[in-house]
GROMACS .gro file of C-alpha atoms in nm:
model
  332
    1MET     CA    1  -0.013   0.020   0.008
    2ASN     CA    2   0.107   0.343  -0.057
    3ILE     CA    3   0.004   0.579   0.168
    4ILE     CA    4   0.031   0.968   0.148
    5GLY     CA    5  -0.163   0.969   0.477
    6ALA     CA    6   0.131   0.781   0.641
    7ALA     CA    7   0.389   0.962   0.506
    8ARG     CA    8   0.228   1.271   0.676
    9ALA     CA    9   0.186   1.085   0.984
   10ALA     CA   10   0.549   0.970   0.987
   11ARG     CA   11   0.682   1.118   1.333
   12ALA     CA   12   0.356   0.962   1.497
   13ALA     CA   13   0.473   0.625   1.338
   14ARG     CA   14   0.792   0.623   1.517
   15ALA     CA   15   0.637   0.686   1.843
   16ALA     CA   16   0.397   0.424   1.753
   17ARG     CA   17   0.673   0.153   1.697
   18ALA     CA   18   0.840   0.264   2.019
   19ALA     CA   19   0.549   0.219   2.216
   20SER     CA   20   0.483  -0.139   2.036
   21ALA     CA   21   0.818  -0.224   2.115
   22SER     CA   22   0.783  -0.133   2.484
   23LEU     CA   23   0.454  -0.316   2.530
   24ALA     CA   24   0.629  -0.628   2.384
   25ALA     CA   25   0.909  -0.604   2.624
   26ALA     CA   26   0.662  -0.612   2.877
   27ALA     CA   27   0.475  -0.915   2.782
   28LEU     CA   28   0.786  -1.122   2.802
   29VAL     CA   29   0.749  -1.038   3.184
   30THR     CA   30   0.375  -1.148   3.247
   31THR     CA   31   0.358  -1.453   3.031
   32GLY     CA   32   0.121  -1.739   3.092
   33ALA     CA   33  -0.234  -1.764   3.155
   34GLY     CA   34  -0.223  -1.700   3.542
   35ALA     CA   35  -0.057  -1.355   3.517
   36ALA     CA   36  -0.181  -1.116   3.731
   37HIS     CA   37  -0.455  -0.859   3.644
   38ALA     CA   38  -0.519  -1.046   3.293
   39THR     CA   39  -0.779  -0.903   3.069
   40ASP     CA   40  -1.067  -1.131   2.959
   41PRO     CA   41  -1.165  -1.013   2.584
   42THR     CA   42  -1.490  -1.133   2.649
   43ALA     CA   43  -1.586  -0.870   2.951
   44ARG     CA   44  -1.472  -0.561   2.745
   45ALA     CA   45  -1.677  -0.242   2.660
   46PRO     CA   46  -1.711  -0.207   2.304
   47ILE     CA   47  -1.528   0.086   2.128
   48PRO     CA   48  -1.608   0.262   1.813
   49VAL     CA   49  -1.523   0.099   1.479
   50PRO     CA   50  -1.420   0.358   1.183
   51TYR     CA   51  -1.476   0.225   0.835
   52SER     CA   52  -1.240   0.468   0.677
   53PHE     CA   53  -0.874   0.387   0.561
   54LEU     CA   54  -0.793   0.770   0.614
   55THR     CA   55  -0.893   0.752   0.990
   56GLY     CA   56  -0.562   0.600   1.087
   57ALA     CA   57  -0.363   0.880   0.944
   58ALA     CA   58  -0.579   1.132   1.099
   59MET     CA   59  -0.522   0.939   1.453
   60ALA     CA   60  -0.160   0.947   1.413
   61ILE     CA   61  -0.151   1.325   1.331
   62THR     CA   62  -0.366   1.426   1.588
   63GLN     CA   63  -0.265   1.192   1.855
   64PRO     CA   64   0.110   1.178   1.838
   65GLY     CA   65   0.242   0.840   1.989
   66ALA     CA   66  -0.094   0.695   2.008
   67THR     CA   67  -0.121   0.307   1.985
   68LEU     CA   68  -0.401   0.160   1.799
   69PRO     CA   69  -0.733   0.148   1.972
   70GLY     CA   70  -0.832  -0.205   2.086
   71ALA     CA   71  -0.473  -0.348   2.027
   72ASN     CA   72  -0.155  -0.441   2.222
   73ASP     CA   73  -0.311  -0.524   2.550
   74TRP     CA   74  -0.040  -0.750   2.662
   75ASN     CA   75  -0.254  -0.873   2.960
   76CYS     CA   76  -0.508  -1.006   2.730
   77ARG     CA   77  -0.585  -1.382   2.760
   78PRO     CA   78  -0.783  -1.553   2.484
   79SER     CA   79  -1.124  -1.679   2.557
   80PRO     CA   80  -1.203  -2.038   2.459
   81ALA     CA   81  -1.430  -1.919   2.194
   82LYS     CA   82  -1.153  -1.722   2.038
   83PRO     CA   83  -0.854  -1.898   2.128
   84ARG     CA   84  -0.578  -1.749   1.921
   85PRO     CA   85  -0.474  -1.403   1.906
   86VAL     CA   86  -0.443  -1.211   1.593
   87VAL     CA   87  -0.174  -1.005   1.460
   88LEU     CA   88  -0.231  -0.738   1.210
   89VAL     CA   89   0.073  -0.728   0.957
   90HIS     CA   90   0.043  -0.386   0.763
   91GLY     CA   91   0.159  -0.307   0.398
   92THR     CA   92   0.443  -0.104   0.238
   93SER     CA   93   0.499   0.228   0.381
   94GLY     CA   94   0.227   0.145   0.643
   95GLY     CA   95   0.233   0.132   1.005
   96ALA     CA   96   0.107  -0.005   1.324
   97VAL     CA   97  -0.182   0.284   1.359
   98THR     CA   98  -0.199   0.394   1.012
   99ASN     CA   99  -0.322   0.067   0.866
  100TRP     CA  100  -0.546  -0.079   1.092
  101ALA     CA  101  -0.789   0.193   1.227
  102THR     CA  102  -1.075  -0.058   1.129
  103PHE     CA  103  -0.956  -0.395   1.247
  104GLY     CA  104  -0.801  -0.310   1.590
  105PRO     CA  105  -1.134  -0.170   1.739
  106LEU     CA  106  -1.330  -0.433   1.536
  107LEU     CA  107  -1.159  -0.720   1.628
  108HIS     CA  108  -1.154  -0.559   2.020
  109ASN     CA  109  -1.519  -0.576   1.980
  110GLU     CA  110  -1.557  -0.928   1.854
  111GLY     CA  111  -1.367  -1.070   2.163
  112TYR     CA  112  -0.990  -1.135   2.014
  113CYS     CA  113  -0.694  -1.046   2.156
  114VAL     CA  114  -0.519  -0.836   1.880
  115PHE     CA  115  -0.197  -0.720   1.847
  116THR     CA  116   0.000  -0.494   1.563
  117LEU     CA  117   0.329  -0.363   1.509
  118THR     CA  118   0.579  -0.146   1.235
  119TYR     CA  119   0.804  -0.371   1.093
  120GLY     CA  120   1.073  -0.300   0.804
  121ALA     CA  121   1.150   0.057   0.863
  122LEU     CA  122   1.464   0.156   0.670
  123PRO     CA  123   1.753   0.261   0.911
  124GLY     CA  124   1.997   0.527   0.824
  125THR     CA  125   1.765   0.729   0.565
  126PRO     CA  126   1.604   1.060   0.592
  127TRP     CA  127   1.282   1.138   0.697
  128PRO     CA  128   1.020   1.039   0.611
  129VAL     CA  129   1.156   0.756   0.429
  130ASN     CA  130   1.290   0.618   0.775
  131GLU     CA  131   0.963   0.642   0.956
  132LEU     CA  132   0.753   0.419   0.689
  133GLY     CA  133   0.732   0.045   0.749
  134GLY     CA  134   0.758  -0.218   0.505
  135LEU     CA  135   1.043  -0.107   0.304
  136SER     CA  136   1.320  -0.306   0.392
  137ASP     CA  137   1.421  -0.644   0.270
  138ILE     CA  138   1.154  -0.847   0.332
  139ALA     CA  139   1.300  -1.190   0.381
  140GLY     CA  140   1.603  -1.094   0.573
  141VAL     CA  141   1.444  -0.813   0.781
  142SER     CA  142   1.074  -0.784   0.777
  143VAL     CA  143   0.960  -1.159   0.818
  144PRO     CA  144   1.193  -1.199   1.107
  145GLN     CA  145   1.076  -0.887   1.315
  146VAL     CA  146   0.721  -1.023   1.239
  147GLY     CA  147   0.822  -1.386   1.351
  148GLU     CA  148   0.992  -1.255   1.681
  149PHE     CA  149   0.678  -1.019   1.747
  150VAL     CA  150   0.445  -1.355   1.681
  151ASP     CA  151   0.704  -1.536   1.963
  152ARG     CA  152   0.635  -1.251   2.179
  153VAL     CA  153   0.253  -1.246   2.139
  154LEU     CA  154   0.238  -1.648   2.206
  155ALA     CA  155   0.451  -1.602   2.506
  156ALA     CA  156   0.242  -1.347   2.653
  157THR     CA  157  -0.110  -1.494   2.590
  158GLY     CA  158  -0.012  -1.846   2.651
  159ALA     CA  159  -0.156  -1.945   2.320
  160ARG     CA  160  -0.009  -2.188   2.081
  161GLN     CA  161  -0.091  -2.046   1.742
  162VAL     CA  162  -0.163  -1.704   1.608
  163ASP     CA  163  -0.410  -1.587   1.335
  164LEU     CA  164  -0.251  -1.310   1.094
  165VAL     CA  165  -0.409  -1.072   0.910
  166GLY     CA  166  -0.228  -0.901   0.638
  167HIS     CA  167  -0.254  -0.627   0.399
  168SER     CA  168  -0.067  -0.599   0.085
  169GLN     CA  169   0.282  -0.654   0.147
  170GLY     CA  170   0.184  -0.758   0.466
  171THR     CA  171   0.023  -1.057   0.287
  172ILE     CA  172   0.349  -1.182   0.150
  173VAL     CA  173   0.509  -1.113   0.503
  174SER     CA  174   0.268  -1.328   0.659
  175GLY     CA  175   0.291  -1.607   0.401
  176LEU     CA  176   0.637  -1.635   0.476
  177VAL     CA  177   0.595  -1.632   0.864
  178ALA     CA  178   0.344  -1.912   0.835
  179LYS     CA  179   0.560  -2.107   0.583
  180VAL     CA  180   0.930  -2.039   0.645
  181GLY     CA  181   0.986  -1.823   0.935
  182ARG     CA  182   0.734  -1.974   1.209
  183PRO     CA  183   0.590  -2.320   1.079
  184GLY     CA  184   0.333  -2.448   1.290
  185LYS     CA  185   0.276  -2.147   1.499
  186VAL     CA  186   0.023  -1.964   1.243
  187ASN     CA  187  -0.340  -2.110   1.197
  188THR     CA  188  -0.507  -1.860   0.960
  189VAL     CA  189  -0.396  -1.629   0.692
  190ALA     CA  190  -0.638  -1.375   0.616
  191SER     CA  191  -0.515  -1.158   0.336
  192ILE     CA  192  -0.646  -0.842   0.220
  193ALA     CA  193  -0.519  -0.733  -0.145
  194PRO     CA  194  -0.291  -0.990  -0.142
  195LEU     CA  195  -0.011  -1.048  -0.454
  196TRP     CA  196   0.100  -1.394  -0.438
  197GLU     CA  197   0.200  -1.374  -0.780
  198GLY     CA  198   0.371  -1.025  -0.760
  199SER     CA  199   0.248  -0.692  -0.875
  200GLY     CA  200   0.317  -0.526  -1.192
  201GLY     CA  201   0.466  -0.192  -1.063
  202GLY     CA  202   0.164   0.012  -0.924
  203MET     CA  203   0.339   0.037  -0.603
  204ARG     CA  204   0.660   0.172  -0.709
  205ARG     CA  205   0.466   0.423  -0.942
  206SER     CA  206   0.254   0.537  -0.640
  207LEU     CA  207   0.544   0.645  -0.442
  208ASP     CA  208   0.708   0.837  -0.745
  209ASP     CA  209   0.549   1.165  -0.617
  210LEU     CA  210   0.576   1.141  -0.276
  211PRO     CA  211   0.813   1.404  -0.148
  212GLY     CA  212   1.122   1.291   0.029
  213VAL     CA  213   1.056   0.915  -0.104
  214SER     CA  214   1.065   0.941  -0.486
  215ASP     CA  215   1.458   1.000  -0.484
  216GLN     CA  216   1.501   0.720  -0.231
  217LEU     CA  217   1.321   0.446  -0.437
  218GLY     CA  218   1.646   0.296  -0.550
  219GLN     CA  219   1.711   0.209  -0.159
  220ILE     CA  220   1.392   0.032  -0.073
  221PRO     CA  221   1.442  -0.344  -0.141
  222ALA     CA  222   1.092  -0.420  -0.089
  223LEU     CA  223   0.963  -0.278  -0.415
  224SER     CA  224   1.164  -0.510  -0.658
  225GLN     CA  225   1.103  -0.803  -0.414
  226MET     CA  226   0.710  -0.776  -0.464
  227SER     CA  227   0.789  -0.809  -0.861
  228PRO     CA  228   0.720  -1.117  -1.029
  229GLY     CA  229   0.974  -1.396  -1.049
  230SER     CA  230   1.167  -1.208  -0.758
  231GLU     CA  231   1.382  -1.442  -0.494
  232VAL     CA  232   1.131  -1.365  -0.223
  233LEU     CA  233   0.825  -1.478  -0.423
  234GLN     CA  234   1.044  -1.783  -0.519
  235LEU     CA  235   1.104  -1.858  -0.158
  236LEU     CA  236   0.721  -1.824  -0.084
  237TRP     CA  237   0.627  -2.055  -0.384
  238SER     CA  238   0.873  -2.314  -0.296
  239GLY     CA  239   0.721  -2.640  -0.310
  240GLY     CA  240   0.485  -2.505  -0.606
  241SER     CA  241   0.251  -2.331  -0.385
  242PRO     CA  242   0.265  -1.997  -0.181
  243TYR     CA  243   0.073  -2.185   0.113
  244ALA     CA  244   0.171  -2.369   0.396
  245PRO     CA  245   0.063  -2.705   0.474
  246GLY     CA  246  -0.214  -2.731   0.731
  247VAL     CA  247  -0.295  -2.335   0.719
  248ARG     CA  248  -0.616  -2.182   0.640
  249TYR     CA  249  -0.630  -1.901   0.399
  250LEU     CA  250  -0.855  -1.618   0.279
  251ASN     CA  251  -0.761  -1.423  -0.025
  252ALA     CA  252  -1.006  -1.102  -0.050
  253VAL     CA  253  -0.919  -0.881  -0.363
  254THR     CA  254  -1.103  -0.578  -0.536
  255ARG     CA  255  -1.130  -0.513  -0.873
  256TYR     CA  256  -1.026  -0.165  -0.849
  257ASP     CA  257  -0.701  -0.227  -0.712
  258GLN     CA  258  -0.456   0.058  -0.874
  259LEU     CA  259  -0.143  -0.105  -0.666
  260VAL     CA  260  -0.145  -0.475  -0.714
  261THR     CA  261  -0.180  -0.526  -1.090
  262PRO     CA  262  -0.358  -0.745  -1.198
  263TYR     CA  263  -0.567  -0.771  -0.886
  264THR     CA  264  -0.577  -1.137  -0.946
  265SER     CA  265  -0.239  -1.183  -0.822
  266GLY     CA  266  -0.393  -1.265  -0.498
  267LEU     CA  267  -0.655  -1.518  -0.622
  268VAL     CA  268  -0.442  -1.854  -0.633
  269PRO     CA  269  -0.647  -2.185  -0.557
  270GLY     CA  270  -0.553  -2.388  -0.297
  271PRO     CA  271  -0.662  -2.681  -0.074
  272MET     CA  272  -0.772  -2.449   0.241
  273THR     CA  273  -0.799  -2.159   0.067
  274THR     CA  274  -1.118  -1.896   0.014
  275ASN     CA  275  -1.087  -1.662  -0.271
  276VAL     CA  276  -1.337  -1.344  -0.259
  277VAL     CA  277  -1.360  -1.075  -0.522
  278ILE     CA  278  -1.555  -0.812  -0.291
  279GLN     CA  279  -1.751  -0.671  -0.556
  280ASP     CA  280  -1.919  -1.011  -0.642
  281GLY     CA  281  -2.227  -0.982  -0.529
  282CYS     CA  282  -2.192  -0.618  -0.445
  283GLU     CA  283  -2.132  -0.405  -0.741
  284GLN     CA  284  -2.176  -0.076  -0.533
  285ASN     CA  285  -1.863  -0.143  -0.339
  286HIS     CA  286  -1.588   0.059  -0.487
  287ALA     CA  287  -1.317   0.020  -0.266
  288GLU     CA  288  -0.952   0.003  -0.403
  289HIS     CA  289  -0.621  -0.086  -0.238
  290LEU     CA  290  -0.665   0.148   0.061
  291ALA     CA  291  -1.008   0.118   0.121
  292ILE     CA  292  -1.049  -0.256   0.121
  293ALA     CA  293  -0.844  -0.251   0.431
  294SER     CA  294  -1.124  -0.050   0.600
  295ASP     CA  295  -1.425  -0.190   0.397
  296PRO     CA  296  -1.711  -0.344   0.597
  297ARG     CA  297  -1.751  -0.636   0.336
  298THR     CA  298  -1.411  -0.744   0.366
  299ALA     CA  299  -1.410  -0.709   0.745
  300ASP     CA  300  -1.697  -0.939   0.747
  301PHE     CA  301  -1.519  -1.204   0.527
  302VAL     CA  302  -1.192  -1.177   0.753
  303LEU     CA  303  -1.403  -1.265   1.056
  304ASN     CA  304  -1.551  -1.526   0.877
  305ALA     CA  305  -1.213  -1.684   0.798
  306LEU     CA  306  -1.103  -1.624   1.175
  307ASP     CA  307  -1.397  -1.804   1.307
  308PRO     CA  308  -1.559  -2.018   1.041
  309ALA     CA  309  -1.793  -2.197   1.298
  310THR     CA  310  -2.004  -1.883   1.336
  311PRO     CA  311  -2.008  -1.734   0.994
  312ARG     CA  312  -2.222  -1.402   0.902
  313VAL     CA  313  -2.372  -1.272   0.594
  314PRO     CA  314  -2.115  -1.016   0.461
  315ARG     CA  315  -2.252  -0.660   0.449
  316CYS     CA  316  -2.305  -0.504   0.111
  317GLU     CA  317  -2.280  -0.115   0.137
  318ALA     CA  318  -2.225   0.143  -0.132
  319ILE     CA  319  -1.824   0.224  -0.079
  320ALA     CA  320  -1.632   0.528  -0.221
  321PRO     CA  321  -1.260   0.478  -0.324
  322TYR     CA  322  -1.034   0.621  -0.042
  323LEU     CA  323  -1.316   0.732   0.155
  324GLY     CA  324  -1.502   0.424   0.238
  325PRO     CA  325  -1.908   0.395   0.328
  326ILE     CA  326  -2.110   0.672   0.131
  327PRO     CA  327  -2.365   0.796   0.361
  328ALA     CA  328  -2.759   0.730   0.271
  329LEU     CA  329  -2.928   1.021   0.111
  330PRO     CA  330  -3.181   1.182   0.332
  331GLY     CA  331  -3.524   0.954   0.271
  332SER     CA  332  -3.372   0.705   0.082
   0.00000   0.00000   0.00000
């Protein structure tokens, strides 16, 4: 994902990363199901769920240092009904707060222990590039960082496995964590705008005009690593499939994806895989690469993937590109 809003929120993203790291360290001290002051996720009061992707950027700008609402409660202990914590894995130039304004509160309200981090920032580069996640070497930096975060989440919650929800590049990172980095520790990979077969360059083009970023594109390893045939994708496809044995997958894509091209890159069949084009059965949904990460219909597909025993009918609403749900006209 490109995110101009994320660039504007760059300074706040650094604070979010520091807060996330501090909380993760604290989690190592309070491990095990019997830790004091454990949070019962089924007893929490609900919090507002925004359905606009831009809300995350606005949150970071207006609340510097804020953590994602609903996320990173290191005292949270999964319930028998929702036994696996959920880790949110952002996309290119995203972060712990900017990417997940919808899914942090939503999963909190649904009774999950939910966690998020910023991974893959480029060290030694000028602002704002050094503030954006998902830019470093995917296999060498980002996958290990997310794998270590998964270890911390498992240690803190006492769970045996996590579920991963990824957006854009975060789907590749999640796939590699499940298959190579932490095999056996992932139950479900729910992918929003995935690119299992790579992308034709929309992501790089989207960053060309971003101030302070365009002149640094040659120093961003992740961009070329998402191209078809890259070594990272060859690693992901080892054995002839991008999928890890025994892991369930959801792939939710949009026909209007301007960054993952073609959008069908994420529609790879597999034995435990559900492929969804969100416009099928809901033509008024015009979510593109950004809005899909806050889209109510996509959110319902993700919830069904995380808890297939209690499926819900995915919502169908009029969705505008970038902005999200379109309010109904008076009297309609």
